[in-house]
XYZ file of C-alpha atoms in Angstrom:
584
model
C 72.428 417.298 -25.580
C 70.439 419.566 -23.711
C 70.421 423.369 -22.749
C 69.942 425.384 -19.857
C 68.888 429.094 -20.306
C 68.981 431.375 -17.440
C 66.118 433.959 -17.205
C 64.764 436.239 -14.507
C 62.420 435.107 -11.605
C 59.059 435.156 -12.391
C 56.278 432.331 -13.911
C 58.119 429.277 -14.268
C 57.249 426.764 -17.321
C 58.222 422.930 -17.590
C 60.468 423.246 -20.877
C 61.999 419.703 -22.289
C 65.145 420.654 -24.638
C 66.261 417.231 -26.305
C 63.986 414.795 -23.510
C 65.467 416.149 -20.793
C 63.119 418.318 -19.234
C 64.765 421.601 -16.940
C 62.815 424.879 -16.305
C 62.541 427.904 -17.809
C 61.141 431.011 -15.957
C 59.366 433.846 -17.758
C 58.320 436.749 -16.240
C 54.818 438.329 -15.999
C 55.143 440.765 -19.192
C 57.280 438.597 -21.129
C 60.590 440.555 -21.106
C 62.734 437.826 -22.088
C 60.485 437.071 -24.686
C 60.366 439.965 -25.794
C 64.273 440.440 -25.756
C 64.247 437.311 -27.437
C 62.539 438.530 -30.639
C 64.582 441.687 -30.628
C 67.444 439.220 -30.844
C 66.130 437.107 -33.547
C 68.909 435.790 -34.697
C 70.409 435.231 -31.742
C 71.975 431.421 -30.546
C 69.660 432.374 -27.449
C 66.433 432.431 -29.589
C 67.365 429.531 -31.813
C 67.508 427.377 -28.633
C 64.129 428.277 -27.531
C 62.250 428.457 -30.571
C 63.362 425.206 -32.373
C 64.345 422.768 -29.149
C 61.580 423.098 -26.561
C 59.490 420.086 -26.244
C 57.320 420.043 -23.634
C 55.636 423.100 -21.689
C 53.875 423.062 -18.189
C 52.021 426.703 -17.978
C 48.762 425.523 -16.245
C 47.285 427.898 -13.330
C 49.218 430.759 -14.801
C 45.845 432.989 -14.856
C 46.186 433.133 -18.724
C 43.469 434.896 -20.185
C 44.651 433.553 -23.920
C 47.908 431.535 -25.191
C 50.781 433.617 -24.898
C 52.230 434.436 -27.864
C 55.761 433.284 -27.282
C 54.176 429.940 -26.578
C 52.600 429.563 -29.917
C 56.134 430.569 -31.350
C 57.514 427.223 -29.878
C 57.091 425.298 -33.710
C 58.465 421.991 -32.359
C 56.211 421.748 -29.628
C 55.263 418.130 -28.405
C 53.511 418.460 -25.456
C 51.757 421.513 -23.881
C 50.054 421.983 -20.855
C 47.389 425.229 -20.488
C 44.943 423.531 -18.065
C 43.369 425.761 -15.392
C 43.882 428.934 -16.631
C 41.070 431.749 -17.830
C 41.480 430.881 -21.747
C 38.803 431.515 -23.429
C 39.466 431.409 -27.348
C 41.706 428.840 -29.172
C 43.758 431.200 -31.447
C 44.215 430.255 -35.250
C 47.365 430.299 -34.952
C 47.109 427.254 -32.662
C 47.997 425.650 -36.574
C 51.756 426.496 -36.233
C 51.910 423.324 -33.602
C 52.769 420.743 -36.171
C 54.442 418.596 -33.931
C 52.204 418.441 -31.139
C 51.244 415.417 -29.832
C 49.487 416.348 -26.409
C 47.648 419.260 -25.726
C 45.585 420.235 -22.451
C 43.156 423.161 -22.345
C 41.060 421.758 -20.212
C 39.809 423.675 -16.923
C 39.570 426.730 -18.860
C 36.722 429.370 -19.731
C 36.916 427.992 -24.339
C 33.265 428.597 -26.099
C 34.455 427.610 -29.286
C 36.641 425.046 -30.975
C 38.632 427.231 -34.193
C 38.551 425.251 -37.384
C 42.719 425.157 -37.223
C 42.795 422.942 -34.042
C 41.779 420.309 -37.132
C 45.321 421.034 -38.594
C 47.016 419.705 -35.772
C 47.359 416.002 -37.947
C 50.133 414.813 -35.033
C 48.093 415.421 -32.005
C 47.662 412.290 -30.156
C 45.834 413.343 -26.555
C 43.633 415.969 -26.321
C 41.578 417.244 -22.974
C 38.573 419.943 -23.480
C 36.666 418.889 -20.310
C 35.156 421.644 -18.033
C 34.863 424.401 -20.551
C 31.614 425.748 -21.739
C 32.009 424.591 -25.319
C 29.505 425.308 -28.240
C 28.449 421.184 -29.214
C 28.162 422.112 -32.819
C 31.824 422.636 -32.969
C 32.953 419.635 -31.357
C 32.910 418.640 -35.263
C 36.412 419.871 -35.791
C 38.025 417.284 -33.807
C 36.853 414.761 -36.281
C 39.600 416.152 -38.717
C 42.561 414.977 -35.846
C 42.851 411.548 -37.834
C 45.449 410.221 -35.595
C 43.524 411.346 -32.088
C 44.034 408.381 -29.518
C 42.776 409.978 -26.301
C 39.617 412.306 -26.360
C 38.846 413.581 -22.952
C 35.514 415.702 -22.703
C 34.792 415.823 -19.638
C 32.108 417.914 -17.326
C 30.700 420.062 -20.963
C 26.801 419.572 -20.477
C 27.240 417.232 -23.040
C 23.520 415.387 -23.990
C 24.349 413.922 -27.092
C 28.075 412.523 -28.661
C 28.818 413.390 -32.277
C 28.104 411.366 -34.715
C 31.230 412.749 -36.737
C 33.829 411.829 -33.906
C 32.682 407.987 -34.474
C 32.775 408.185 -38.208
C 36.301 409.514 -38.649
C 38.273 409.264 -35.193
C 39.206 405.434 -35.855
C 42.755 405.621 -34.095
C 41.108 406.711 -30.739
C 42.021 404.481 -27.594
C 40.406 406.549 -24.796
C 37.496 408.101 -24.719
C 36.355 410.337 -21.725
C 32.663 411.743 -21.343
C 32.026 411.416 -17.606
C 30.000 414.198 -15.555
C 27.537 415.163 -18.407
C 23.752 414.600 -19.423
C 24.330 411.583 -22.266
C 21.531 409.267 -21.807
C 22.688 406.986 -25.422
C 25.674 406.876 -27.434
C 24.992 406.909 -31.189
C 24.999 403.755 -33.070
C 27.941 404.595 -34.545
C 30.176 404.279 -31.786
C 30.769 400.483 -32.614
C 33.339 401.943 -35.499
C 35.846 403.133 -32.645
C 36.847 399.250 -33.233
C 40.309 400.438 -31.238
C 38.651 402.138 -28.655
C 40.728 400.483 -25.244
C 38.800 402.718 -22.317
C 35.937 404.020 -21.921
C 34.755 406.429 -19.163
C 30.627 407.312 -18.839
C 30.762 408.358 -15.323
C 28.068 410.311 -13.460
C 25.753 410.608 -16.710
C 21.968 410.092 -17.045
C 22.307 406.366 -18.730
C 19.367 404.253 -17.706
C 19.996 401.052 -19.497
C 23.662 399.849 -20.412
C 24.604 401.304 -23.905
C 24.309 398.065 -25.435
C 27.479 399.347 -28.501
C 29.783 399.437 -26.169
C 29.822 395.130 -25.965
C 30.497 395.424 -30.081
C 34.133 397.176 -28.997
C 35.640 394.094 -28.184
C 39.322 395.636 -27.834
C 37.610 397.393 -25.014
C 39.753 396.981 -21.576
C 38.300 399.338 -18.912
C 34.426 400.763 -18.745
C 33.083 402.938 -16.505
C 29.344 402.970 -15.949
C 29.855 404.214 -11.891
C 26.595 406.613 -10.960
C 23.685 406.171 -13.289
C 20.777 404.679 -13.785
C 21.208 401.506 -14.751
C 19.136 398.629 -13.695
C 20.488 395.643 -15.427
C 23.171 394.254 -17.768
C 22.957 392.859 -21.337
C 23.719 389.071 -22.039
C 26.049 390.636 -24.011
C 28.300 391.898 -22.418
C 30.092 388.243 -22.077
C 31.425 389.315 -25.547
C 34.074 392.067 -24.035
C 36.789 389.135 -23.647
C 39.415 391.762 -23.087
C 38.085 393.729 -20.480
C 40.157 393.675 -17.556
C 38.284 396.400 -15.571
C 34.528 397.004 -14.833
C 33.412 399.735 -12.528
C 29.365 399.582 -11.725
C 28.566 401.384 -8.548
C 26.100 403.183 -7.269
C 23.530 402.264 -9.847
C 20.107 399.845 -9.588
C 21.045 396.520 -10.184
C 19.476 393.943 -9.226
C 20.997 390.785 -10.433
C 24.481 390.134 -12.928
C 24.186 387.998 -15.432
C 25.734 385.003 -15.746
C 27.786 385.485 -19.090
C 29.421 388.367 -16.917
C 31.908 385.451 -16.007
C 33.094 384.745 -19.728
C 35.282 388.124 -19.784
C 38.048 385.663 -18.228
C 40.920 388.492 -18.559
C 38.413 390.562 -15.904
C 40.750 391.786 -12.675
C 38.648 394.796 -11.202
C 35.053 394.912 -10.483
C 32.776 397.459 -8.650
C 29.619 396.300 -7.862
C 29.331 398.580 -4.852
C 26.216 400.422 -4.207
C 23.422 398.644 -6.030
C 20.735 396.515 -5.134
C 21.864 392.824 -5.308
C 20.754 390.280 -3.235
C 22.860 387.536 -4.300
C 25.892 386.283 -7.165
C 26.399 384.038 -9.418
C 27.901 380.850 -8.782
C 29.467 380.983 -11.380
C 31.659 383.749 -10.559
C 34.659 381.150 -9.597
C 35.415 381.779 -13.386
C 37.010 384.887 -12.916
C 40.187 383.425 -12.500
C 41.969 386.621 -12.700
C 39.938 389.043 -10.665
C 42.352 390.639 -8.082
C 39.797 393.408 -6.725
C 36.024 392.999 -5.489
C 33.928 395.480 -5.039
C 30.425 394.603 -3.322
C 29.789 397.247 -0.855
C 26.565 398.428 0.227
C 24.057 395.836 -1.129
C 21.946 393.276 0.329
C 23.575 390.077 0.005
C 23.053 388.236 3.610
C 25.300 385.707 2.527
C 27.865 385.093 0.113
C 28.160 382.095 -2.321
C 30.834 379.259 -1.210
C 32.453 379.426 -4.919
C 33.559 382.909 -4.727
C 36.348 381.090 -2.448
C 38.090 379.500 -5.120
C 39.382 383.839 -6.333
C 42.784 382.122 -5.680
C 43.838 385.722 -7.075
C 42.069 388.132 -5.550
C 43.703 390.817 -3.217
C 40.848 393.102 -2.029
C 37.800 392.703 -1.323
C 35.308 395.064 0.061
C 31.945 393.936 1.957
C 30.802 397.035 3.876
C 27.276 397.077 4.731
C 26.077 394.056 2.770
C 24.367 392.490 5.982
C 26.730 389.556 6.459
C 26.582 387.879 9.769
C 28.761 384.681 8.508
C 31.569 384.034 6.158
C 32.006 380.436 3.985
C 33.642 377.531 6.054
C 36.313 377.866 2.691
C 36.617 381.722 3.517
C 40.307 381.315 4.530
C 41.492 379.638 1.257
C 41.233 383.291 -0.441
C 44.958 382.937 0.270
C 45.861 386.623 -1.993
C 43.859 388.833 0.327
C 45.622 391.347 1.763
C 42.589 393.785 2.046
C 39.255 393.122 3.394
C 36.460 395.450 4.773
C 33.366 393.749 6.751
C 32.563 396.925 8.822
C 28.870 397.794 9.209
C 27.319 394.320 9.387
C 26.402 391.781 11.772
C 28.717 389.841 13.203
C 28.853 388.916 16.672
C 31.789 387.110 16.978
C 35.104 387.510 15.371
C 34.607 385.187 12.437
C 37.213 382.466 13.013
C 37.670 381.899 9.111
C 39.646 385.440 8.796
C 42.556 383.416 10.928
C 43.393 381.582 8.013
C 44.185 384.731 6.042
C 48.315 384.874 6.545
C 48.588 387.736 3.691
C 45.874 389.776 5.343
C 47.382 393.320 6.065
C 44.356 395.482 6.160
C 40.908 394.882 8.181
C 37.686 396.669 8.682
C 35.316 395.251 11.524
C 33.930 398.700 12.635
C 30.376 398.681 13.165
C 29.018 395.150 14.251
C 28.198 393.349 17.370
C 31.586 391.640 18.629
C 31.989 391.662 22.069
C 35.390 389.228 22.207
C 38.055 388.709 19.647
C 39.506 385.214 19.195
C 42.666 384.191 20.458
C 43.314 383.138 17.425
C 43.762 386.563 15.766
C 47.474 386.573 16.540
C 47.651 384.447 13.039
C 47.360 387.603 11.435
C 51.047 388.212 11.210
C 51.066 390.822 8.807
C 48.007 392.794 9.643
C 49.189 396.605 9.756
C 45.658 398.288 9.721
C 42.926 397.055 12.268
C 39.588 398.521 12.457
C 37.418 397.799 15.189
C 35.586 400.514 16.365
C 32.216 400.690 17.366
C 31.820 397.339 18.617
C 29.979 395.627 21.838
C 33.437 395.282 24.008
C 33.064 396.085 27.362
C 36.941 396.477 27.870
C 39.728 397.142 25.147
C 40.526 393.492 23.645
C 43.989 392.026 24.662
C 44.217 389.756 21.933
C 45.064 392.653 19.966
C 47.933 393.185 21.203
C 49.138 389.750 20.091
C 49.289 391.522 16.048
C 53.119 393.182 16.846
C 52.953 393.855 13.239
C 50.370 396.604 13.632
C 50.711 399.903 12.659
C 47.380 401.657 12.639
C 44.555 400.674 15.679
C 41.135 402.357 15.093
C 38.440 401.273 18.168
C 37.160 404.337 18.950
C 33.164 403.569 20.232
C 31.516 406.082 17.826
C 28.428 403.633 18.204
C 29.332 400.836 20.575
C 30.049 400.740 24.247
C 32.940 402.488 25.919
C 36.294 401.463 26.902
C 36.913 403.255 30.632
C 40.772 402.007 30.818
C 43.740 400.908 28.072
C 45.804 397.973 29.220
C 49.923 399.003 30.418
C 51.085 396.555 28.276
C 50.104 398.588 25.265
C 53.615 399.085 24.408
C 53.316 395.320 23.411
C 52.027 396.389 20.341
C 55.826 398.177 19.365
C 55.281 399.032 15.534
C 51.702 401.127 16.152
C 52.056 404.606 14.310
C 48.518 405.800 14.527
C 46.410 405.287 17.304
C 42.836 406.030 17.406
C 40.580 406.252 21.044
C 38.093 408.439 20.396
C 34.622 408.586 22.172
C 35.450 406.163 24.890
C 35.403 407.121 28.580
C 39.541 407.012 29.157
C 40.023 409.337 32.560
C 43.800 408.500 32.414
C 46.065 406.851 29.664
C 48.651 404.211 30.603
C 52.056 405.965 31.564
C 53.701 402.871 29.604
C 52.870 404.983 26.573
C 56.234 406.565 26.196
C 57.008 402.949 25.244
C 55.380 403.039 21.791
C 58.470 404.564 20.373
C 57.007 404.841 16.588
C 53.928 406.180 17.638
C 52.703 409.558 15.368
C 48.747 409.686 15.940
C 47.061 409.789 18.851
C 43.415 410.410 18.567
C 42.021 410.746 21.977
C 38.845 413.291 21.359
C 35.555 412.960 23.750
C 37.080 411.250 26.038
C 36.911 412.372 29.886
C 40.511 412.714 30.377
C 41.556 414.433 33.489
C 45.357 414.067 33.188
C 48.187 413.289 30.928
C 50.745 411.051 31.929
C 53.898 413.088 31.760
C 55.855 410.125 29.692
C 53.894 411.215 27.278
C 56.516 413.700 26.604
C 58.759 411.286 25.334
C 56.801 410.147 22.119
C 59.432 412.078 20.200
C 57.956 410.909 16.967
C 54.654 412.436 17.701
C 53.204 413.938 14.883
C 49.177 414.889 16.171
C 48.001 414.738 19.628
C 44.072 415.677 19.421
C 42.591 416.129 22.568
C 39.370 418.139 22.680
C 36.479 417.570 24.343
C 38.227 415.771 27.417
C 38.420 417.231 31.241
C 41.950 418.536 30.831
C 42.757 421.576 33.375
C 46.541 421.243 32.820
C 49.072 419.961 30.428
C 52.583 418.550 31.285
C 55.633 420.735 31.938
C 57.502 418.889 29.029
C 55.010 418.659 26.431
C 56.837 421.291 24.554
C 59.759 419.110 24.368
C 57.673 417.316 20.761
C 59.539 418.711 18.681
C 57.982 416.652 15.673
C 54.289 417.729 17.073
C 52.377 419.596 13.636
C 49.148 419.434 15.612
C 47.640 419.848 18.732
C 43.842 420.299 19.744
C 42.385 421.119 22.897
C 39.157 422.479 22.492
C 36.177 422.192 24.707
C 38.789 420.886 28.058
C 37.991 423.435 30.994
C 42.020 424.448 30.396
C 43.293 426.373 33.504
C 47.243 425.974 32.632
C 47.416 427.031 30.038
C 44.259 429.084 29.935
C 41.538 428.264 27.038
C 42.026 431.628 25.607
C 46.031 430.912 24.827
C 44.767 427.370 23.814
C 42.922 428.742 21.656
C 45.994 430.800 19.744
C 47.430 427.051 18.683
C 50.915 424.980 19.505
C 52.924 428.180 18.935
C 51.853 429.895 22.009
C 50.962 427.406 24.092
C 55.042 425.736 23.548
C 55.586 429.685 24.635
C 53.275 429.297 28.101
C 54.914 425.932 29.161
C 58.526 427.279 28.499
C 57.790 430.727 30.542
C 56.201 428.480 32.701
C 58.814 425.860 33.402
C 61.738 428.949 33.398
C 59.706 430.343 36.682
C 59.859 426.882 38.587
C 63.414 426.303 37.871
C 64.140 429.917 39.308
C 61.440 429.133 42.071
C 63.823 426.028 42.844
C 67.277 427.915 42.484
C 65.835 430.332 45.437
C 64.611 427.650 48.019
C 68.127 425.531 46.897
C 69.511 428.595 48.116
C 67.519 428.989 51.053
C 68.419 425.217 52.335
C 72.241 426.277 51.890
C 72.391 428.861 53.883
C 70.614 426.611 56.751
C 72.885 424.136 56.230
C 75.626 426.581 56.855
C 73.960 427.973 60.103
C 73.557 423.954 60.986
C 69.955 424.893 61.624
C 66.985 422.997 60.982
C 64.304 424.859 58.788
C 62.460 425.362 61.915
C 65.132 427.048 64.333
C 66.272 429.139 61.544
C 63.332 431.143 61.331
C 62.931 431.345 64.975
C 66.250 433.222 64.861
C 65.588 435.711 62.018
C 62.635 436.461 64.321
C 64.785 436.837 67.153
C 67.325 438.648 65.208
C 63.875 440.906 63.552
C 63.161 441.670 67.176
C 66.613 442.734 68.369
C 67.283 444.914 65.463
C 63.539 446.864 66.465
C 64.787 447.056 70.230
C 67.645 448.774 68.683
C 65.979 451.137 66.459
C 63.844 452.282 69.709
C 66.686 452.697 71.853
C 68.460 454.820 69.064
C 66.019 456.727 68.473
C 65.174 457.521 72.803
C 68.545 458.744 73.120
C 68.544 460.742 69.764
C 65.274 462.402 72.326
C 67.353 463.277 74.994
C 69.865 464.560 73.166
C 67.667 466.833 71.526
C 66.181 467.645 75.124
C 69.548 468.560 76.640
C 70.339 470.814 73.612
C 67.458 472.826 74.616
């Protein structure tokens, strides 16, 4: 059963009474609080100080725990990251029931010898606070700590203590500091499941860490490393291996005993080939192999029945194994920034395949037989050799984003009519091409939401472009635009719209240059004066047509008529003369 207490408007903290979680809102100098306590005995207080669970007060601009928060004695979970905290209170103690605590993000020095007490904590998160290493100690006391997350500290050497006594912990977080080793006795965190070393200073692979054999996920990403042990064959529960951006140079063969192995990031180093043996990771679902020097891959890393993504960016490929197509899984693959010339034919084959990268390489066709790719949504083929915008694309009606903007290649001077072929595109990206005009069978792309036509040397927009009434961002600058269509204002859904660097005459720059608000103004103002313009000439015609006069002949008589009406005025006025004259 759960209660809701009604307070004023002010901060507002997550508060979970009996699992169900509602909101409480406290104001800045904790007068309800403060009412509370002069209530003490009140149903009101009860409620709060013996049934709230779980507190979210993180980015509150606390400059120390709040008082009425360390009243909260059955207190599970609480939440204090990204404030200004700088000490840890003693009487942090009085949480006996609290399981998960985050302080991290905050300004703490020191760790208080009470935060020991705290025998129930579970998950705890220090990282990016400039804490005093010596008393990292006291979180050797938490017995029953599963998650440790240190994170960003300056950290250059792990405590011994924490691997002696912390035997329950699961996950243990040190990314972003200086560690170079881990202390031999990290191979008694026997339960230890993840593992995250991230962005440290390690320049050989902490050779422990293949003694934690319960060990599911490490993270080595963005050191030094330049090789891995034998070893490391031993971790037969890992299911996820992150490597990038370090030195390697080869992987070891014994890599391809951790059979349970589903991720692995490889990206960024310095291999020039894999093993062939890497068939045996029946169960790896991504690959990632990114920015190294392969030239070729091995025909046996065809038989990843399982795999789902795999990324090849920059790794110098100009061919793909005859086999390629029986990676029957993938639904992502990136080849962009290499050196193929033709489409390779072997991608056909991939039915699942919902998300390809060719930018950067030297096609100047694509196949016919790219229309195989039934469920492609995401196409990437930008900065390529074509000469003119690829009609076999629009063969892939399933596609929903279209990137072939020439940021290196050749440029496209034209875009086909039948455009609107492709009827499920969303995002649509032309950008540094030479496009003058843009098909006016655009309006026809009824789902479209980006279109991406910067540097460009457009000199007119169609005005059915008016009718993409899903439009969402129309970027435009850097084009030869002077003008913009009457009914452009009529995109309602429109959130952006750039026009910079277009010699703008209607609207002019300057306005342009105040955003969509006042521009939508211009072409309204704008389009009220022509519709008055053509009341007035309407009028005009229907008083001809009344006279039965042709446009013509009708002026000649309100000349005729301006010239009687003066011979009129002169005779008036002669014989007002003589009057005068005879007066006299």
């Amino acid at each position: 059963m759960s209660e809701l207490i009604e307070c004023p408007p002010g901060h507002m903290f997550k508060v979970r009474f009996s699992n169900v979680v509602t909101s409480l809102f406290l104001d800045a100098n904790e007068q309800i609080w403060e009412t509370v306590q002069a209530k003490e005995e009140s149903e009101f207080s009860n409620a709060v100080k013996h049934h709230v669970f779980f507190m979210d007060s993180a980015q509150q601009k606390h400059t120390e725990i709040p008082v009425s928060i360390l009243d909260l004695e059955d207190l599970e979970e609480l939440h204090l990251e990204k404030n200004l905290i700088e000490v840890i209170p003693k009487e942090i103690c009085h949480f006996q029931n609290i399981k998960v605590l985050y302080l991290n993000n905050n300004n703490i020095t020191d760790i208080c010898e009470e935060l020991g007490e705290l025998q129930n904590l579970q998950s705890l998160d220090l990282s990016s606070n400039p804490l005093n290493h010596k008393s990292l100690d006291v979180i050797s006391k938490i017995h029953r700590l599963q998650e440790l997350r240190l994170y960003d500290i300056n950290l250059e050497e792990f405590p011994v203590q924490l691997c002696k006594h912390l035997h329950h912990l699961q996950l243990l977080g040190l990314s972003n500091n200086k560690l170079k080793s881990l202390p031999p006795e990290v191979t008694n965190l026997i339960h230890l499941k993840e593992i995250y070393l991230q962005n440290n200073a390690f320049q050989s692979f902490p050779i422990q860490i293949c003694a934690l054999t319960a060990l599911q996920v490490v993270d080595l990403e963005k050191n030094k490393l330049t090789s891995l042990p034998a070893d490391i064959g031993s971790l037969c529960n890992l299911v996820k291996l992150f490597m990038s951006f370090n030195k390697l140079s080869f992987i070891p063969k014994t890599l391809c005993q951790c059979k349970k192995l589903a991720v692995l990031d490889l990206s960024g180093n310095r291999l020039h080939k894999l093993p062939h043996d890497i068939s045996e990771l029946k169960a790896l679902n991504e690959l990632g192999l990114s920015n190294n020097e392969l030239k070729m891959l091995p025909p046996t890393i065809c038989q990843l029945r399982r795999l789902n993504v795999l990324y090849l960016k920059n790794t110098g490929l100009s061919t793909l194994p005859a086999t390629f197509a029986e990676l029957e899984s993938l639904t992502i693959l990136d080849l962009s920034q290499n050196c193929f010339t033709d489409f390779p034919h072997e991608i056909c084959g991939l039915i699942q395949l919902q998300v390809l990268s060719m930018d950067d390489n030297l096609m100047s066709t694509l196949t016919p037989e790219v229309r195989s790719l039934k469920n492609l949504s995401y196409f990437g083929i930008t900065g390529n050799r074509f000469t003119a915008f690829p009609e076999n694309v629009l063969q892939l009606e399933s596609l929903e984003k279209l990137y072939i903007g020439q940021d290196h290649g050749l440029q496209l001077s034209s875009l086909p009519d039948d455009i609107f072929m492709l009827k499920n595109l969303k995002e649509l990206y032309i950008e540094n091409n030479n496009l003058e005009f843009l098909p006016s069978t655009l309006n026809l792309l009824h789902n479209l939401e980006v279109l991406d036509c910067h540097n460009n040397n457009l000199k007119q927009l169609p005005d059915t472009i008016c009718q993409l009434h899903g439009l969402q961002k129309l970027l435009l600058q850097n084009n030869q635009l002077t003008s913009l269509p009457d009914n452009l204002d009529r995109l309602h859904k429109l959130e952006r719209l750039l026009l910079d660097d277009n010699p703008m005459v209607n609207p002019p720059l300057d306005l342009c240059s105040l955003g969509k608000s006042a521009i939508w103004e211009y072409l309204q103002e704008r389009r009220q004066k022509h519709m008055l313009a053509t009341k007035i000439q309407a009028l005009w015609r229907g008083v001809m047509v009344r006279k039965g006069l042709g446009p013509y002949a009708y002026l000649l008589q309100i000349r005729k008529k301006g010239k009687k009406s003066k011979k009129d005025t002169k005779g008036k006025n002669k014989s007002k003369k003589r009057n005068l004259k005879g007066k006299k």
